[in-house]
PDB file of C-alpha atoms and ligand atoms in Angstrom:
ATOM      1  CA  MET A  13      87.099  67.980  62.739  1.00 44.00           C
ATOM      2  CA  PRO A  14      87.531  64.456  64.223  1.00 46.00           C
ATOM      3  CA  GLU A  15      84.265  62.315  64.673  1.00 47.00           C
ATOM      4  CA  ALA A  16      82.628  62.024  68.220  1.00 52.00           C
ATOM      5  CA  ASN A  17      84.269  58.726  69.397  1.00 61.00           C
ATOM      6  CA  GLY A  18      86.498  58.364  66.459  1.00 72.00           C
ATOM      7  CA  PRO A  19      90.155  58.244  66.276  1.00 77.00           C
ATOM      8  CA  LEU A  20      91.964  61.468  67.830  1.00 77.00           C
ATOM      9  CA  PRO A  21      94.375  63.566  65.576  1.00 74.00           C
ATOM     10  CA  PRO A  22      97.868  63.086  65.905  1.00 77.00           C
ATOM     11  CA  TYR A  23      99.483  64.867  69.156  1.00 80.00           C
ATOM     12  CA  ALA A  24     101.190  67.975  67.537  1.00 78.00           C
ATOM     13  CA  PRO A  25     103.750  69.739  70.162  1.00 77.00           C
ATOM     14  CA  PRO A  26     103.019  73.764  70.236  1.00 75.00           C
ATOM     15  CA  SER A  27     104.619  75.368  67.806  1.00 79.00           C
ATOM     16  CA  ALA A  28     106.982  78.053  68.353  1.00 75.00           C
ATOM     17  CA  SER A  29     104.410  81.115  67.701  1.00 76.00           C
ATOM     18  CA  GLN A  30     102.135  78.870  69.877  1.00 76.00           C
ATOM     19  CA  ARG A  31     104.405  78.459  72.701  1.00 74.00           C
ATOM     20  CA  SER A  32     105.014  82.519  72.538  1.00 83.00           C
ATOM     21  CA  LEU A  33     101.217  83.376  72.686  1.00 82.00           C
ATOM     22  CA  LEU A  34     100.975  81.289  75.438  1.00 83.00           C
ATOM     23  CA  ARG A  35     103.736  82.852  77.188  1.00 85.00           C
ATOM     24  CA  ARG A  36     102.593  86.276  76.482  1.00 84.00           C
ATOM     25  CA  ARG A  37      99.180  84.979  77.999  1.00 84.00           C
ATOM     26  CA  ALA A  38     100.505  83.510  81.007  1.00 84.00           C
ATOM     27  CA  ALA A  39     102.771  87.139  81.148  1.00 85.00           C
ATOM     28  CA  SER A  40      99.294  89.095  80.961  1.00 88.00           C
ATOM     29  CA  PHE A  41      97.851  87.511  83.814  1.00 90.00           C
ATOM     30  CA  GLY A  42     101.174  88.201  85.479  1.00 92.00           C
ATOM     31  CA  HIS A  43     100.751  91.859  84.923  1.00 93.00           C
ATOM     32  CA  ALA A  44      97.076  91.664  85.892  1.00 94.00           C
ATOM     33  CA  PHE A  45      97.693  90.016  89.471  1.00 93.00           C
ATOM     34  CA  ARG A  46     100.776  92.354  90.049  1.00 94.00           C
ATOM     35  CA  GLY A  47      98.623  95.228  89.120  1.00 93.00           C
ATOM     36  CA  VAL A  48      95.531  93.706  91.819  1.00 93.00           C
ATOM     37  CA  GLY A  49      98.703  93.638  94.369  1.00 94.00           C
ATOM     38  CA  MET A  50      99.940  97.099  93.639  1.00 93.00           C
ATOM     39  CA  ALA A  51      96.501  98.253  94.404  1.00 93.00           C
ATOM     40  CA  LEU A  52      96.081  96.444  96.906  1.00 94.00           C
ATOM     41  CA  ARG A  53      99.128  97.775  98.687  1.00 93.00           C
ATOM     42  CA  SER A  54      98.074 101.466  97.789  1.00 92.00           C
ATOM     43  CA  GLU A  55      94.426 102.204  97.853  1.00 91.00           C
ATOM     44  CA  LEU A  56      92.728 101.789 101.459  1.00 93.00           C
ATOM     45  CA  HIS A  57      89.325 101.226  99.843  1.00 91.00           C
ATOM     46  CA  LEU A  58      90.467  98.030  98.025  1.00 94.00           C
ATOM     47  CA  GLN A  59      91.841  97.007 101.415  1.00 95.00           C
ATOM     48  CA  LEU A  60      88.391  97.511 103.051  1.00 95.00           C
ATOM     49  CA  HIS A  61      87.006  95.582  99.957  1.00 95.00           C
ATOM     50  CA  ALA A  62      89.150  92.747 100.248  1.00 96.00           C
ATOM     51  CA  VAL A  63      87.693  92.508 104.045  1.00 97.00           C
ATOM     52  CA  ALA A  64      83.984  92.959 102.664  1.00 96.00           C
ATOM     53  CA  THR A  65      84.691  90.644 100.236  1.00 97.00           C
ATOM     54  CA  ALA A  66      85.887  88.066 102.909  1.00 98.00           C
ATOM     55  CA  VAL A  67      82.769  89.057 104.938  1.00 97.00           C
ATOM     56  CA  VAL A  68      80.364  88.148 102.316  1.00 97.00           C
ATOM     57  CA  LEU A  69      81.834  84.853 100.995  1.00 97.00           C
ATOM     58  CA  GLY A  70      81.702  84.096 104.737  1.00 98.00           C
ATOM     59  CA  ALA A  71      78.229  84.620 104.986  1.00 97.00           C
ATOM     60  CA  GLY A  72      77.207  83.416 101.705  1.00 98.00           C
ATOM     61  CA  PHE A  73      78.787  79.950 102.779  1.00 97.00           C
ATOM     62  CA  TYR A  74      77.064  80.659 106.369  1.00 97.00           C
ATOM     63  CA  PHE A  75      73.585  81.106 105.001  1.00 97.00           C
ATOM     64  CA  GLY A  76      74.220  78.306 102.454  1.00 97.00           C
ATOM     65  CA  LEU A  77      73.176  80.770  99.155  1.00 98.00           C
ATOM     66  CA  SER A  78      71.283  78.978  95.858  1.00 98.00           C
ATOM     67  CA  LEU A  79      73.441  79.563  92.857  1.00 98.00           C
ATOM     68  CA  VAL A  80      71.367  81.783  91.355  1.00 98.00           C
ATOM     69  CA  GLU A  81      72.368  83.902  94.722  1.00 98.00           C
ATOM     70  CA  TRP A  82      75.807  82.954  94.052  1.00 98.00           C
ATOM     71  CA  ALA A  83      75.910  84.193  90.873  1.00 98.00           C
ATOM     72  CA  LEU A  84      74.301  87.382  91.578  1.00 98.00           C
ATOM     73  CA  VAL A  85      76.741  88.092  94.548  1.00 98.00           C
ATOM     74  CA  SER A  86      79.613  87.120  92.843  1.00 98.00           C
ATOM     75  CA  LEU A  87      78.474  89.749  89.661  1.00 98.00           C
ATOM     76  CA  ALA A  88      78.183  92.455  92.736  1.00 98.00           C
ATOM     77  CA  VAL A  89      81.963  91.831  94.631  1.00 98.00           C
ATOM     78  CA  ALA A  90      83.396  91.618  90.865  1.00 98.00           C
ATOM     79  CA  SER A  91      81.335  94.872  89.647  1.00 98.00           C
ATOM     80  CA  VAL A  92      82.788  96.781  92.865  1.00 97.00           C
ATOM     81  CA  TRP A  93      86.466  95.316  92.697  1.00 97.00           C
ATOM     82  CA  ALA A  94      86.658  96.182  88.881  1.00 97.00           C
ATOM     83  CA  ALA A  95      85.283  99.871  89.115  1.00 97.00           C
ATOM     84  CA  GLU A  96      87.937 100.477  92.248  1.00 96.00           C
ATOM     85  CA  LEU A  97      90.486  98.926  90.261  1.00 97.00           C
ATOM     86  CA  PHE A  98      89.617 101.209  87.229  1.00 97.00           C
ATOM     87  CA  ASN A  99      89.084 104.557  89.662  1.00 97.00           C
ATOM     88  CA  THR A 100      92.800 103.548  90.654  1.00 96.00           C
ATOM     89  CA  ALA A 101      94.218 103.132  87.263  1.00 97.00           C
ATOM     90  CA  ILE A 102      92.448 106.442  86.028  1.00 97.00           C
ATOM     91  CA  GLU A 103      93.716 108.435  89.766  1.00 96.00           C
ATOM     92  CA  THR A 104      96.956 107.107  88.703  1.00 96.00           C
ATOM     93  CA  LEU A 105      97.155 108.359  85.052  1.00 97.00           C
ATOM     94  CA  THR A 106      95.269 112.020  86.014  1.00 98.00           C
ATOM     95  CA  ASN A 107      97.935 112.235  88.494  1.00 97.00           C
ATOM     96  CA  LEU A 108     100.898 111.983  85.892  1.00 97.00           C
ATOM     97  CA  ALA A 109      99.362 113.864  83.351  1.00 97.00           C
ATOM     98  CA  SER A 110      97.620 116.969  85.759  1.00 96.00           C
ATOM     99  CA  PRO A 111     100.111 116.750  88.894  1.00 95.00           C
ATOM    100  CA  GLY A 112      98.877 120.560  89.633  1.00 95.00           C
ATOM    101  CA  TYR A 113      95.538 121.482  89.553  1.00 96.00           C
ATOM    102  CA  HIS A 114      93.467 121.546  86.475  1.00 97.00           C
ATOM    103  CA  PRO A 115      89.076 121.171  86.070  1.00 97.00           C
ATOM    104  CA  LEU A 116      89.630 118.281  83.480  1.00 97.00           C
ATOM    105  CA  ALA A 117      91.526 116.238  86.099  1.00 97.00           C
ATOM    106  CA  GLY A 118      88.779 116.917  88.635  1.00 97.00           C
ATOM    107  CA  LYS A 119      86.314 115.862  86.242  1.00 98.00           C
ATOM    108  CA  ALA A 120      87.902 112.745  85.599  1.00 98.00           C
ATOM    109  CA  LYS A 121      88.264 111.779  89.055  1.00 98.00           C
ATOM    110  CA  ASP A 122      85.108 112.501  89.862  1.00 98.00           C
ATOM    111  CA  VAL A 123      83.438 110.327  87.087  1.00 98.00           C
ATOM    112  CA  ALA A 124      85.827 107.580  87.903  1.00 98.00           C
ATOM    113  CA  ALA A 125      84.930 107.760  91.379  1.00 97.00           C
ATOM    114  CA  ALA A 126      81.050 108.025  90.614  1.00 98.00           C
ATOM    115  CA  ALA A 127      81.415 104.803  88.628  1.00 97.00           C
ATOM    116  CA  VAL A 128      82.437 103.188  91.818  1.00 97.00           C
ATOM    117  CA  LEU A 129      79.540 104.816  93.653  1.00 97.00           C
ATOM    118  CA  LEU A 130      77.415 103.059  91.228  1.00 98.00           C
ATOM    119  CA  ALA A 131      78.682  99.788  91.638  1.00 98.00           C
ATOM    120  CA  ALA A 132      78.972 100.041  95.049  1.00 97.00           C
ATOM    121  CA  LEU A 133      74.945 100.821  95.304  1.00 98.00           C
ATOM    122  CA  GLY A 134      74.132  98.283  92.970  1.00 98.00           C
ATOM    123  CA  ALA A 135      76.104  95.573  95.175  1.00 97.00           C
ATOM    124  CA  LEU A 136      74.505  96.762  98.175  1.00 97.00           C
ATOM    125  CA  ALA A 137      71.008  96.289  96.818  1.00 98.00           C
ATOM    126  CA  VAL A 138      72.081  92.771  95.553  1.00 98.00           C
ATOM    127  CA  GLY A 139      73.250  92.298  99.423  1.00 97.00           C
ATOM    128  CA  GLY A 140      69.903  93.542 101.022  1.00 97.00           C
ATOM    129  CA  LEU A 141      67.812  91.419  98.358  1.00 98.00           C
ATOM    130  CA  VAL A 142      69.949  88.159  99.045  1.00 98.00           C
ATOM    131  CA  PHE A 143      71.405  88.620 102.554  1.00 98.00           C
ATOM    132  CA  GLY A 144      68.301  90.923 104.130  1.00 97.00           C
ATOM    133  CA  PRO A 145      65.693  88.141 104.272  1.00 97.00           C
ATOM    134  CA  LYS A 146      67.925  85.734 105.392  1.00 96.00           C
ATOM    135  CA  ILE A 147      69.795  87.787 108.616  1.00 95.00           C
ATOM    136  CA  TRP A 148      65.688  89.147 109.394  1.00 95.00           C
ATOM    137  CA  ALA A 149      64.888  85.352 109.515  1.00 94.00           C
ATOM    138  CA  LEU A 150      67.455  85.043 112.025  1.00 92.00           C
ATOM    139  CA  LEU A 151      66.572  87.996 114.372  1.00 91.00           C
ATOM    140  CA  PRO A 152      64.657  86.890 117.619  1.00 89.00           C
ATOM    141  CA  ARG A 153      61.290  88.001 117.709  1.00 80.00           C
TER     142      ARG A 153
HETATM  143  N1  ATP B   9      94.569 117.583  89.900  1.00 72.58           N
HETATM  144  C1  ATP B   9      93.566 117.908  90.181  1.00 72.58           C
HETATM  145  N2  ATP B   9      93.050 119.263  89.637  1.00 72.58           N
HETATM  146  C2  ATP B   9      91.621 119.597  90.166  1.00 72.58           C
HETATM  147  N3  ATP B   9      90.936 118.568  91.010  1.00 72.58           N
HETATM  148  C3  ATP B   9      91.371 117.839  91.107  1.00 72.58           C
HETATM  149  C4  ATP B   9      92.967 117.179  91.259  1.00 72.58           C
HETATM  150  N4  ATP B   9      93.059 115.951  92.258  1.00 72.58           N
HETATM  151  C5  ATP B   9      92.236 115.801  92.548  1.00 72.58           C
HETATM  152  N5  ATP B   9      90.920 116.800  92.556  1.00 72.58           N
HETATM  153  C6  ATP B   9      89.465 116.755  93.212  1.00 72.58           C
HETATM  154  O1  ATP B   9      89.766 116.111  94.275  1.00 72.58           O
HETATM  155  C7  ATP B   9      89.021 115.074  94.372  1.00 72.58           C
HETATM  156  C8  ATP B   9      89.775 114.127  95.475  1.00 72.58           C
HETATM  157  O2  ATP B   9      90.971 113.615  94.774  1.00 72.58           O
HETATM  158  P1  ATP B   9      91.861 112.607  95.268  1.00 72.58           P
HETATM  159  O3  ATP B   9      92.978 112.257  93.908  1.00 72.58           O
HETATM  160  O4  ATP B   9      92.585 112.944  96.570  1.00 72.58           O
HETATM  161  O5  ATP B   9      91.084 111.420  95.184  1.00 72.58           O
HETATM  162  P2  ATP B   9      90.258 110.745  96.511  1.00 72.58           P
HETATM  163  O6  ATP B   9      88.686 110.534  95.781  1.00 72.58           O
HETATM  164  O7  ATP B   9      90.736 110.962  97.693  1.00 72.58           O
HETATM  165  O8  ATP B   9      91.278 109.153  96.327  1.00 72.58           O
HETATM  166  P3  ATP B   9      91.607 108.055  97.297  1.00 72.58           P
HETATM  167  O9  ATP B   9      91.135 108.412  98.281  1.00 72.58           O
HETATM  168  O10 ATP B   9      91.356 106.901  96.616  1.00 72.58           O
HETATM  169  O11 ATP B   9      93.701 108.419  96.819  1.00 72.58           O
HETATM  170  C9  ATP B   9      88.777 114.834  92.919  1.00 72.58           C
HETATM  171  O12 ATP B   9      87.674 113.681  92.890  1.00 72.58           O
HETATM  172  C10 ATP B   9      88.825 116.092  92.354  1.00 72.58           C
HETATM  173  O13 ATP B   9      87.358 116.245  92.609  1.00 72.58           O
END
């Protein structure tokens, strides 16, 4: 480990194994973005989330949220997106594994949907607590 302000170690170009690691990491990001794109194209719920996210970000800038408020809103928005994406993945796998009716398939889908509901309720609570007082203050009295 070089001393602070000490001489920098000589530049070593990434080795072949490091380059392939970087390529794999970059490919993983590509797969993840492709997953978001595919889910967005097929799922109406996610399209609505995209609109809701744009509205929330716009409202956040309009009201000039504090850093902590931005952190809470970001977590709430991300948790709903994550829950929806997991739900889509579980629905897709369930349809593949059990195209016909099966109580376990129904259970998997219901539990995945419950996770979305929970994330959405949490986001609603955060949205109400962060934006509620600001909107209230704008209302004419
Ligand atoms: N293969 C199945 N076997 C048993 N029950 C199922 C099956 N598929 C769906 N269900 C039941 O029907 C409900 C709705 O399933 P569906 O696949 O239509 O999901 P959804 O919530 O309408 O999804 P989305 O609207 O996001 O596509 C499930 O939550 C589950 O209770």
